Amino acid sequence: MIFKRFSLGLLWRIVLIIFLSAGLAYCLTQLFQAKTEVIYWLSCALLFGVIVYRGFDLYYYSNATNRKLARFFDSIQYDDFSIKFSSDNTFGKSFQGLNKQFNKVLEAFRKIRAENEASLHLVNTIIQNVQTGLMLYDQYGRIELSNGAACKLLGFYRLKNIAELKANHAELAEKLHDTTDKHFLYQGANGLQVSVNIVSIRLGGQIKNLVSLQNIQPEMQQKEVEAWQNLTRVLRHEIMNSLTPILSLIGTMKHIVDTELPATANDNGAKGDLQEALQTLESRGIGMINFVDGYRSFTSIPSPSFAEVQVAPLILQIMNLLQPEMVAAHISFSVESKAGDQLVQADPEQLSMVLINLIKNAKEALEHTKDALIHITTYTQNQWVFIDVTDNGPGIEPEALEDIFIPFFTTKENGSGIGLSLSRQIIQQHGGTIKVVSQAGKGSRFTVQLKIKMPAGST
């Protein structure tokens, strides 16, 4: 291009159009003077065409800045910050400065968008990995955001609308639609206890509801265990304090009767009866102390000595240990491992004690069952390892199902009611849970759930 500056280029185009217009005017003047030479007609046509062309060129050239502004605003509107303004830098310093400012603004927008995307990715990652269930829905019940914890807690793979909760959680769906009660405790199936908190916020001119769902069942179970431990500790202390002086007094009385109370011919065996009564009292007192002292383990479980434990070999060791008892009891004993070589962080001795207790409970339940069987299954799901102990025994009555983990509750004639309570306490100390599903006449399934030991450096 001959003229490098916009102003000179504009001036050059205007001057050219003026000269062309003058030429066109001269040719038209000659035609109006009745000169009909072909050369004037051709000149008029040619000059008119050139003037029109140069007029469009002048218009296009003078609107270059407007087009640049339009491109700039379009790039902002559609978040296209990849374009660069530099093609007309040859028009002069003013265009170079304008292009530089445009590029700076676009670069600033580009950085802001990158930072927003990084922040959004971080927030989304936190939301999806937090253990608290989160849901965001609008006034029509449309769920715009829900994390994996919420779906898992409510038993859904994906949620799109609050109305979908009516199938399994009708009461919760109704309260979420109403939103009058901002904080409440929801109790669902299988003992599920969820603390629900609703916060209403305004986004984009609409009211959105942010719901947090916190599973408090493990905390409630822990508090229950602690309450029973405290009660047991107090009762044990009081009973021991009462029985100890009584036994001491009985021992003193026995000594007096044996050494200082002579037998006579007229006592009709009264001394012997007294000695027998004191001996019975002493035996029952000692038996009571031993019985109460047997609950010491429930109130003083040692802290787990954690180690990396591979589930499959541990189950195999337990199976080999108990197989002779199962053969003697005519029980089919089998294991199905779907957990592979997954590791858990656990105390192998305590975990073995829990599993042995569950298996022996199942064995005792199968005492009068024909074709009795106990089946152990291990599998993984969502960073958890599950161990199922299933039997085909008589099952557990519904009224007893909710109480079997309560200390001292038992359905056995000679049971202490400590085994399952102790097992649940041990598993809770491992950061897991133990649950039971049973139906009268159709057997029972106890499930131990433990966290998978993730490799170092994994998220």
CSV table of C-alpha atoms in Angstrom, one decimal:
chain,number,residue,atom,x,y,z
A,1,MET,CA,0.0,0.0,0.0
A,2,ILE,CA,1.4,3.4,-1.0
A,3,PHE,CA,0.0,5.4,1.9
A,4,LYS,CA,0.7,3.9,5.3
A,5,ARG,CA,-1.2,6.2,7.4
A,6,PHE,CA,-4.9,6.1,7.7
A,7,SER,CA,-5.4,9.9,7.4
A,8,LEU,CA,-3.3,10.0,4.2
A,9,GLY,CA,-5.1,7.0,2.8
A,10,LEU,CA,-8.5,8.6,3.6
A,11,LEU,CA,-7.3,11.9,1.9
A,12,TRP,CA,-6.0,10.1,-1.1
A,13,ARG,CA,-9.4,8.3,-1.6
A,14,ILE,CA,-11.4,11.5,-1.2
A,15,VAL,CA,-9.1,13.4,-3.7
A,16,LEU,CA,-9.4,10.6,-6.2
A,17,ILE,CA,-13.2,10.6,-6.0
A,18,ILE,CA,-13.2,14.4,-6.5
A,19,PHE,CA,-11.0,14.2,-9.6
A,20,LEU,CA,-13.2,11.3,-10.9
A,21,SER,CA,-16.3,13.3,-10.2
A,22,ALA,CA,-14.8,16.3,-12.0
A,23,GLY,CA,-14.1,14.2,-15.0
A,24,LEU,CA,-17.6,12.8,-14.9
A,25,ALA,CA,-19.0,16.3,-14.7
A,26,TYR,CA,-16.9,17.4,-17.8
A,27,CYS,CA,-18.2,14.4,-19.8
A,28,LEU,CA,-21.8,15.1,-18.8
A,29,THR,CA,-21.3,18.8,-19.8
A,30,GLN,CA,-20.1,17.8,-23.2
A,31,LEU,CA,-23.1,15.5,-23.7
A,32,PHE,CA,-25.5,18.2,-22.6
A,33,GLN,CA,-23.9,20.5,-25.3
A,34,ALA,CA,-25.2,18.0,-27.9
A,35,LYS,CA,-21.9,16.3,-28.5
A,36,THR,CA,-22.9,12.7,-29.1
A,37,GLU,CA,-19.4,11.2,-29.6
A,38,VAL,CA,-19.1,7.7,-28.3
A,39,ILE,CA,-16.1,8.6,-26.4
A,40,TYR,CA,-18.1,10.8,-24.0
A,41,TRP,CA,-20.7,8.1,-23.4
A,42,LEU,CA,-18.0,5.5,-22.7
A,43,SER,CA,-16.1,8.0,-20.5
A,44,CYS,CA,-19.2,8.8,-18.5
A,45,ALA,CA,-20.0,5.1,-17.9
A,46,LEU,CA,-16.4,4.3,-17.0
A,47,LEU,CA,-16.1,7.2,-14.7
A,48,PHE,CA,-19.4,6.5,-12.9
A,49,GLY,CA,-18.4,2.9,-12.4
A,50,VAL,CA,-15.0,3.9,-10.9
A,51,ILE,CA,-16.6,6.5,-8.7
A,52,VAL,CA,-19.1,4.0,-7.3
A,53,TYR,CA,-16.3,1.5,-6.7
A,54,ARG,CA,-14.1,4.1,-5.0
A,55,GLY,CA,-17.1,5.3,-3.0
A,56,PHE,CA,-17.6,1.7,-1.6
A,57,ASP,CA,-13.8,1.5,-1.0
A,58,LEU,CA,-13.9,4.8,0.9
A,59,TYR,CA,-16.9,3.7,3.0
A,60,TYR,CA,-15.2,0.3,3.8
A,61,TYR,CA,-12.0,2.1,4.6
A,62,SER,CA,-13.5,4.7,6.9
A,63,ASN,CA,-15.6,2.1,8.8
A,64,ALA,CA,-12.5,-0.1,9.6
A,65,THR,CA,-12.6,1.1,13.2
A,66,ASN,CA,-16.3,0.3,13.5
A,67,ARG,CA,-15.8,-3.2,12.3
A,68,LYS,CA,-12.9,-3.6,14.7
A,69,LEU,CA,-15.1,-2.6,17.6
A,70,ALA,CA,-17.8,-5.0,16.4
A,71,ARG,CA,-15.3,-7.8,16.3
A,72,PHE,CA,-14.0,-6.9,19.7
A,73,PHE,CA,-17.5,-6.8,21.3
A,74,ASP,CA,-18.4,-10.1,19.6
A,75,SER,CA,-15.4,-11.8,21.0
A,76,ILE,CA,-16.4,-10.7,24.5
A,77,GLN,CA,-20.0,-11.6,24.0
A,78,TYR,CA,-19.2,-15.2,22.8
A,79,ASP,CA,-16.1,-15.7,25.0
A,80,ASP,CA,-13.8,-15.9,22.1
A,81,PHE,CA,-10.6,-14.5,23.4
A,82,SER,CA,-8.3,-16.2,20.9
A,83,ILE,CA,-8.3,-13.5,18.2
A,84,LYS,CA,-5.6,-10.9,17.8
A,85,PHE,CA,-5.9,-7.4,16.4
A,86,SER,CA,-2.8,-6.6,14.3
A,87,SER,CA,-3.7,-6.6,10.6
A,88,ASP,CA,-4.0,-2.8,10.3
A,89,ASN,CA,-1.0,-1.8,12.4
A,90,THR,CA,0.4,-0.4,9.2
A,91,PHE,CA,-2.2,2.4,9.3
A,92,GLY,CA,-0.2,4.3,11.8
A,93,LYS,CA,0.5,4.7,15.5
A,94,SER,CA,-3.1,5.4,16.4
A,95,PHE,CA,-4.2,2.0,15.0
A,96,GLN,CA,-1.2,0.3,16.6
A,97,GLY,CA,-2.2,1.8,20.0
A,98,LEU,CA,-5.8,0.8,19.5
A,99,ASN,CA,-4.9,-2.8,18.6
A,100,LYS,CA,-2.6,-3.0,21.6
A,101,GLN,CA,-5.3,-1.9,24.0
A,102,PHE,CA,-7.8,-4.3,22.4
A,103,ASN,CA,-5.3,-7.2,22.8
A,104,LYS,CA,-4.6,-6.2,26.4
A,105,VAL,CA,-8.3,-6.2,27.3
A,106,LEU,CA,-8.8,-9.6,25.6
A,107,GLU,CA,-5.8,-11.0,27.4
A,108,ALA,CA,-7.2,-9.8,30.7
A,109,PHE,CA,-10.6,-11.5,29.9
A,110,ARG,CA,-8.7,-14.6,28.9
A,111,LYS,CA,-6.9,-14.7,32.2
A,112,ILE,CA,-10.1,-14.1,34.1
A,113,ARG,CA,-11.9,-16.9,32.3
A,114,ALA,CA,-9.0,-19.3,32.9
A,115,GLU,CA,-9.0,-18.4,36.6
A,116,ASN,CA,-12.8,-18.8,36.8
A,117,GLU,CA,-12.6,-22.2,35.1
A,118,ALA,CA,-9.8,-23.3,37.5
A,119,SER,CA,-11.8,-22.1,40.4
A,120,LEU,CA,-15.0,-23.7,39.1
A,121,HIS,CA,-13.1,-27.0,38.6
A,122,LEU,CA,-11.7,-26.8,42.1
A,123,VAL,CA,-15.1,-26.1,43.6
A,124,ASN,CA,-16.7,-28.9,41.6
A,125,THR,CA,-13.9,-31.3,42.7
A,126,ILE,CA,-14.5,-30.3,46.4
A,127,ILE,CA,-18.2,-30.7,46.0
A,128,GLN,CA,-18.0,-34.1,44.4
A,129,ASN,CA,-15.5,-35.4,47.0
A,130,VAL,CA,-16.9,-34.0,50.2
A,131,GLN,CA,-18.6,-36.5,52.4
A,132,THR,CA,-21.6,-34.3,53.0
A,133,GLY,CA,-24.4,-34.6,50.5
A,134,LEU,CA,-25.1,-31.4,48.6
A,135,MET,CA,-28.0,-30.5,46.2
A,136,LEU,CA,-29.0,-27.3,44.5
A,137,TYR,CA,-32.5,-27.0,43.1
A,138,ASP,CA,-34.8,-24.3,41.9
A,139,GLN,CA,-38.4,-23.4,42.9
A,140,TYR,CA,-39.8,-25.9,40.4
A,141,GLY,CA,-37.8,-28.8,42.0
A,142,ARG,CA,-35.3,-29.0,39.1
A,143,ILE,CA,-31.9,-30.2,40.5
A,144,GLU,CA,-29.1,-28.2,39.0
A,145,LEU,CA,-26.3,-29.7,41.1
A,146,SER,CA,-25.9,-32.8,43.2
A,147,ASN,CA,-22.8,-34.6,44.3
A,148,GLY,CA,-22.0,-38.3,44.6
A,149,ALA,CA,-22.4,-38.3,48.4
A,150,ALA,CA,-26.1,-37.1,48.1
A,151,CYS,CA,-26.9,-39.7,45.5
A,152,LYS,CA,-25.3,-42.5,47.4
A,153,LEU,CA,-26.9,-41.4,50.7
A,154,LEU,CA,-30.4,-41.4,49.1
A,155,GLY,CA,-29.8,-44.5,47.0
A,156,PHE,CA,-29.9,-42.9,43.5
A,157,TYR,CA,-27.5,-43.0,40.6
A,158,ARG,CA,-28.5,-39.6,39.4
A,159,LEU,CA,-31.1,-37.0,40.4
A,160,LYS,CA,-32.8,-34.6,38.1
A,161,ASN,CA,-35.8,-33.5,40.1
A,162,ILE,CA,-37.0,-33.5,43.7
A,163,ALA,CA,-40.1,-35.4,42.6
A,164,GLU,CA,-37.8,-38.5,42.0
A,165,LEU,CA,-37.3,-38.8,45.7
A,166,LYS,CA,-41.0,-39.6,46.3
A,167,ALA,CA,-40.4,-43.2,45.3
A,168,ASN,CA,-38.2,-44.0,48.4
A,169,HIS,CA,-38.2,-40.8,50.4
A,170,ALA,CA,-41.7,-39.3,50.2
A,171,GLU,CA,-41.4,-37.4,53.5
A,172,LEU,CA,-38.0,-35.8,52.5
A,173,ALA,CA,-39.4,-34.8,49.1
A,174,GLU,CA,-42.3,-33.1,50.6
A,175,LYS,CA,-40.2,-31.1,53.1
A,176,LEU,CA,-37.8,-30.1,50.4
A,177,HIS,CA,-40.7,-28.8,48.3
A,178,ASP,CA,-42.2,-26.9,51.2
A,179,THR,CA,-38.9,-25.5,52.5
A,180,THR,CA,-40.7,-24.1,55.6
A,181,ASP,CA,-38.6,-26.1,57.9
A,182,LYS,CA,-35.0,-25.1,57.2
A,183,HIS,CA,-33.4,-27.6,59.5
A,184,PHE,CA,-34.7,-31.0,60.4
A,185,LEU,CA,-33.8,-34.7,61.1
A,186,TYR,CA,-35.0,-37.2,58.5
A,187,GLN,CA,-35.1,-40.9,59.3
A,188,GLY,CA,-35.4,-43.2,56.3
A,189,ALA,CA,-35.4,-46.9,55.6
A,190,ASN,CA,-32.8,-49.3,57.2
A,191,GLY,CA,-32.2,-46.9,60.1
A,192,LEU,CA,-30.9,-44.1,57.9
A,193,GLN,CA,-30.7,-40.9,59.9
A,194,VAL,CA,-29.9,-37.7,58.0
A,195,SER,CA,-29.5,-34.1,59.3
A,196,VAL,CA,-31.0,-31.8,56.6
A,197,ASN,CA,-30.2,-28.1,56.3
A,198,ILE,CA,-31.7,-25.9,53.6
A,199,VAL,CA,-30.4,-22.5,52.6
A,200,SER,CA,-32.3,-20.3,50.2
A,201,ILE,CA,-30.2,-18.0,47.9
A,202,ARG,CA,-30.9,-15.7,45.0
A,203,LEU,CA,-29.1,-16.4,41.8
A,204,GLY,CA,-29.8,-14.8,38.4
A,205,GLY,CA,-33.1,-13.3,39.8
A,206,GLN,CA,-34.3,-16.8,40.9
A,207,ILE,CA,-34.6,-18.4,44.3
A,208,LYS,CA,-32.4,-21.5,44.6
A,209,ASN,CA,-32.3,-23.9,47.5
A,210,LEU,CA,-29.0,-25.4,48.7
A,211,VAL,CA,-29.5,-28.5,50.7
A,212,SER,CA,-26.8,-30.3,52.8
A,213,LEU,CA,-27.4,-33.9,53.8
A,214,GLN,CA,-25.3,-35.2,56.7
A,215,ASN,CA,-25.5,-38.9,57.6
A,216,ILE,CA,-25.5,-38.9,61.4
A,217,GLN,CA,-26.2,-42.6,61.8
A,218,PRO,CA,-22.5,-43.4,62.7
A,219,GLU,CA,-22.3,-40.6,65.2
A,220,MET,CA,-25.6,-41.7,66.7
A,221,GLN,CA,-24.4,-45.2,67.0
A,222,GLN,CA,-21.1,-44.0,68.5
A,223,LYS,CA,-23.0,-41.9,71.1
A,224,GLU,CA,-25.2,-44.9,71.8
A,225,VAL,CA,-22.2,-47.1,72.4
A,226,GLU,CA,-20.6,-44.5,74.7
A,227,ALA,CA,-23.9,-44.2,76.7
A,228,TRP,CA,-24.0,-47.9,77.2
A,229,GLN,CA,-20.4,-48.0,78.1
A,230,ASN,CA,-20.9,-45.3,80.7
A,231,LEU,CA,-23.9,-47.1,82.1
A,232,THR,CA,-22.1,-50.4,82.2
A,233,ARG,CA,-19.1,-48.8,83.9
A,234,VAL,CA,-21.3,-47.2,86.6
A,235,LEU,CA,-23.3,-50.4,87.2
A,236,ARG,CA,-20.2,-52.5,87.3
A,237,HIS,CA,-18.6,-50.1,89.8
A,238,GLU,CA,-21.6,-50.0,92.1
A,239,ILE,CA,-22.2,-53.8,92.0
A,240,MET,CA,-18.6,-54.5,92.7
A,241,ASN,CA,-18.5,-52.0,95.6
A,242,SER,CA,-21.6,-53.6,97.0
A,243,LEU,CA,-20.6,-57.3,96.6
A,244,THR,CA,-17.1,-57.0,97.8
A,245,PRO,CA,-17.9,-56.1,101.5
A,246,ILE,CA,-20.8,-58.7,101.4
A,247,LEU,CA,-18.4,-61.4,100.4
A,248,SER,CA,-15.9,-60.3,103.0
A,249,LEU,CA,-18.7,-60.5,105.6
A,250,ILE,CA,-19.7,-63.9,104.5
A,251,GLY,CA,-16.1,-65.1,104.7
A,252,THR,CA,-16.0,-63.8,108.3
A,253,MET,CA,-19.2,-65.5,109.2
A,254,LYS,CA,-18.0,-68.8,107.8
A,255,HIS,CA,-14.9,-68.6,109.8
A,256,ILE,CA,-16.9,-67.9,113.0
A,257,VAL,CA,-19.3,-70.8,112.3
A,258,ASP,CA,-16.5,-73.2,111.4
A,259,THR,CA,-14.2,-72.4,114.3
A,260,GLU,CA,-16.1,-70.7,117.1
A,261,LEU,CA,-19.6,-72.2,116.9
A,262,PRO,CA,-19.5,-75.7,118.4
A,263,ALA,CA,-21.9,-78.4,117.2
A,264,THR,CA,-24.3,-79.9,119.8
A,265,ALA,CA,-26.5,-82.8,119.8
A,266,ASN,CA,-29.6,-80.7,120.1
A,267,ASP,CA,-29.0,-78.3,117.2
A,268,ASN,CA,-30.7,-80.7,114.8
A,269,GLY,CA,-28.2,-80.0,112.0
A,270,ALA,CA,-28.6,-76.2,112.3
A,271,LYS,CA,-24.8,-75.6,112.1
A,272,GLY,CA,-24.6,-77.6,108.9
A,273,ASP,CA,-27.5,-75.8,107.3
A,274,LEU,CA,-25.9,-72.5,108.2
A,275,GLN,CA,-22.6,-73.5,106.7
A,276,GLU,CA,-24.4,-74.6,103.5
A,277,ALA,CA,-26.3,-71.4,103.3
A,278,LEU,CA,-23.2,-69.3,103.7
A,279,GLN,CA,-21.4,-71.4,101.1
A,280,THR,CA,-24.2,-70.8,98.7
A,281,LEU,CA,-24.2,-67.1,99.3
A,282,GLU,CA,-20.4,-67.0,98.8
A,283,SER,CA,-20.6,-69.0,95.5
A,284,ARG,CA,-23.4,-66.8,94.1
A,285,GLY,CA,-21.6,-63.7,95.1
A,286,ILE,CA,-18.4,-64.8,93.5
A,287,GLY,CA,-20.4,-65.8,90.4
A,288,MET,CA,-22.0,-62.4,90.3
A,289,ILE,CA,-18.6,-60.7,90.5
A,290,ASN,CA,-17.2,-62.9,87.7
A,291,PHE,CA,-20.3,-62.2,85.6
A,292,VAL,CA,-20.0,-58.4,86.1
A,293,ASP,CA,-16.3,-58.5,85.5
A,294,GLY,CA,-16.9,-60.3,82.2
A,295,TYR,CA,-18.3,-57.0,80.8
A,296,ARG,CA,-15.0,-55.3,81.4
A,297,SER,CA,-14.1,-55.9,77.7
A,298,PHE,CA,-17.1,-53.9,76.5
A,299,THR,CA,-16.0,-50.8,78.4
A,300,SER,CA,-12.3,-51.1,77.7
A,301,ILE,CA,-11.6,-52.1,74.1
A,302,PRO,CA,-8.0,-51.5,73.3
A,303,SER,CA,-7.3,-49.1,70.4
A,304,PRO,CA,-6.7,-50.9,67.1
A,305,SER,CA,-3.1,-51.5,66.0
A,306,PHE,CA,-3.6,-50.5,62.4
A,307,ALA,CA,-1.8,-52.3,59.6
A,308,GLU,CA,-2.4,-52.9,55.9
A,309,VAL,CA,-4.6,-56.0,55.7
A,310,GLN,CA,-5.5,-57.9,52.6
A,311,VAL,CA,-9.1,-59.0,52.9
A,312,ALA,CA,-9.1,-62.2,50.8
A,313,PRO,CA,-6.2,-64.0,52.7
A,314,LEU,CA,-7.7,-63.0,56.0
A,315,ILE,CA,-11.0,-64.5,55.1
A,316,LEU,CA,-9.3,-67.7,53.9
A,317,GLN,CA,-7.4,-68.0,57.2
A,318,ILE,CA,-10.7,-67.7,59.1
A,319,MET,CA,-12.3,-70.2,56.9
A,320,ASN,CA,-9.5,-72.8,57.4
A,321,LEU,CA,-9.7,-72.2,61.2
A,322,LEU,CA,-13.5,-72.8,61.4
A,323,GLN,CA,-13.9,-75.4,58.7
A,324,PRO,CA,-13.6,-78.4,61.1
A,325,GLU,CA,-16.4,-77.0,63.2
A,326,MET,CA,-18.6,-76.5,60.2
A,327,VAL,CA,-18.0,-80.0,59.0
A,328,ALA,CA,-18.8,-81.4,62.4
A,329,ALA,CA,-22.1,-79.3,62.4
A,330,HIS,CA,-22.9,-80.4,58.8
A,331,ILE,CA,-22.9,-76.9,57.6
A,332,SER,CA,-21.9,-76.0,54.0
A,333,PHE,CA,-19.2,-73.2,54.4
A,334,SER,CA,-18.1,-71.3,51.3
A,335,VAL,CA,-16.4,-68.0,50.3
A,336,GLU,CA,-16.7,-65.9,47.2
A,337,SER,CA,-14.1,-63.1,46.8
A,338,LYS,CA,-14.9,-60.3,44.5
A,339,ALA,CA,-12.7,-57.7,46.3
A,340,GLY,CA,-9.5,-58.9,44.5
A,341,ASP,CA,-6.3,-57.8,46.3
A,342,GLN,CA,-7.8,-54.7,48.0
A,343,LEU,CA,-6.2,-53.6,51.2
A,344,VAL,CA,-7.9,-52.1,54.2
A,345,GLN,CA,-6.3,-50.2,57.2
A,346,ALA,CA,-7.3,-52.4,60.1
A,347,ASP,CA,-6.2,-54.4,63.2
A,348,PRO,CA,-6.0,-57.9,61.8
A,349,GLU,CA,-6.7,-59.5,65.3
A,350,GLN,CA,-9.7,-57.4,66.0
A,351,LEU,CA,-11.1,-57.7,62.5
A,352,SER,CA,-10.7,-61.5,62.7
A,353,MET,CA,-12.5,-61.5,66.1
A,354,VAL,CA,-15.5,-59.6,64.6
A,355,LEU,CA,-15.7,-62.0,61.6
A,356,ILE,CA,-15.3,-65.1,63.7
A,357,ASN,CA,-18.1,-63.8,66.0
A,358,LEU,CA,-20.4,-63.2,63.1
A,359,ILE,CA,-19.7,-66.7,61.6
A,360,LYS,CA,-20.2,-68.4,65.0
A,361,ASN,CA,-23.5,-66.6,65.5
A,362,ALA,CA,-24.6,-67.8,62.1
A,363,LYS,CA,-23.5,-71.3,63.0
A,364,GLU,CA,-25.5,-71.2,66.2
A,365,ALA,CA,-28.6,-69.9,64.3
A,366,LEU,CA,-28.4,-72.9,62.0
A,367,GLU,CA,-28.5,-75.5,64.7
A,368,HIS,CA,-31.9,-76.8,63.7
A,369,THR,CA,-31.8,-75.9,59.9
A,370,LYS,CA,-31.8,-78.6,57.3
A,371,ASP,CA,-29.2,-78.1,54.4
A,372,ALA,CA,-27.6,-75.4,56.5
A,373,LEU,CA,-25.1,-73.1,54.8
A,374,ILE,CA,-22.9,-70.1,55.5
A,375,HIS,CA,-21.6,-68.0,52.6
A,376,ILE,CA,-19.1,-65.2,52.9
A,377,THR,CA,-18.9,-62.7,50.0
A,378,THR,CA,-16.4,-59.9,49.6
A,379,TYR,CA,-16.8,-57.1,47.1
A,380,THR,CA,-15.9,-53.4,46.5
A,381,GLN,CA,-18.0,-50.3,45.8
A,382,ASN,CA,-17.1,-46.6,45.8
A,383,GLN,CA,-13.8,-47.0,47.7
A,384,TRP,CA,-15.3,-49.3,50.3
A,385,VAL,CA,-14.8,-53.0,50.9
A,386,PHE,CA,-17.9,-55.0,51.9
A,387,ILE,CA,-17.8,-58.4,53.7
A,388,ASP,CA,-21.2,-60.2,53.8
A,389,VAL,CA,-21.8,-63.2,56.2
A,390,THR,CA,-25.0,-64.8,55.0
A,391,ASP,CA,-26.9,-67.8,56.4
A,392,ASN,CA,-30.1,-69.6,55.5
A,393,GLY,CA,-31.3,-70.0,59.1
A,394,PRO,CA,-34.6,-68.9,60.8
A,395,GLY,CA,-33.7,-65.2,60.5
A,396,ILE,CA,-34.4,-62.6,63.1
A,397,GLU,CA,-37.8,-61.4,64.2
A,398,PRO,CA,-38.6,-57.8,63.1
A,399,GLU,CA,-39.2,-56.7,66.7
A,400,ALA,CA,-35.7,-57.9,67.7
A,401,LEU,CA,-33.9,-56.7,64.5
A,402,GLU,CA,-33.5,-53.1,65.8
A,403,ASP,CA,-32.2,-54.2,69.2
A,404,ILE,CA,-29.5,-56.8,68.4
A,405,PHE,CA,-26.7,-54.3,68.6
A,406,ILE,CA,-27.8,-53.0,72.0
A,407,PRO,CA,-25.6,-54.2,74.8
A,408,PHE,CA,-26.9,-57.1,76.9
A,409,PHE,CA,-29.8,-57.8,74.4
A,410,THR,CA,-29.8,-61.4,73.3
A,411,THR,CA,-32.1,-64.0,71.8
A,412,LYS,CA,-30.0,-66.9,73.0
A,413,GLU,CA,-30.7,-68.8,76.2
A,414,ASN,CA,-27.1,-68.6,77.4
A,415,GLY,CA,-26.0,-65.5,75.5
A,416,SER,CA,-24.5,-62.4,77.1
A,417,GLY,CA,-25.6,-59.8,74.6
A,418,ILE,CA,-22.1,-58.4,74.2
A,419,GLY,CA,-20.8,-60.0,71.0
A,420,LEU,CA,-22.6,-57.9,68.4
A,421,SER,CA,-22.3,-54.7,70.5
A,422,LEU,CA,-18.5,-55.4,70.8
A,423,SER,CA,-18.2,-56.1,67.1
A,424,ARG,CA,-20.0,-52.9,66.1
A,425,GLN,CA,-17.8,-50.9,68.4
A,426,ILE,CA,-14.6,-52.4,66.9
A,427,ILE,CA,-15.8,-51.7,63.4
A,428,GLN,CA,-16.6,-48.2,64.3
A,429,GLN,CA,-13.1,-47.7,65.7
A,430,HIS,CA,-12.0,-48.8,62.2
A,431,GLY,CA,-14.0,-46.1,60.6
A,432,GLY,CA,-16.6,-48.5,59.1
A,433,THR,CA,-20.1,-49.8,59.8
A,434,ILE,CA,-21.8,-53.1,60.4
A,435,LYS,CA,-25.4,-53.7,59.3
A,436,VAL,CA,-27.8,-56.6,59.2
A,437,VAL,CA,-30.6,-57.5,56.8
A,438,SER,CA,-32.9,-60.4,57.9
A,439,GLN,CA,-36.3,-61.8,57.3
A,440,ALA,CA,-37.9,-64.4,59.5
A,441,GLY,CA,-37.7,-67.8,58.0
A,442,LYS,CA,-35.3,-66.7,55.2
A,443,GLY,CA,-32.0,-66.2,56.9
A,444,SER,CA,-29.8,-63.2,57.8
A,445,ARG,CA,-27.0,-61.2,56.2
A,446,PHE,CA,-24.5,-59.2,58.3
A,447,THR,CA,-22.4,-56.7,56.3
A,448,VAL,CA,-19.1,-55.3,57.4
A,449,GLN,CA,-18.1,-52.1,55.5
A,450,LEU,CA,-14.5,-50.8,55.6
A,451,LYS,CA,-12.6,-48.1,53.8
A,452,ILE,CA,-10.2,-49.2,51.1
A,453,LYS,CA,-6.5,-48.3,51.8
A,454,MET,CA,-5.7,-46.0,48.9
A,455,PRO,CA,-2.2,-46.0,47.4
A,456,ALA,CA,0.1,-43.2,48.4
A,457,GLY,CA,-0.3,-40.1,46.2
A,458,SER,CA,-3.8,-41.1,45.0
A,459,THR,CA,-6.8,-38.7,45.5
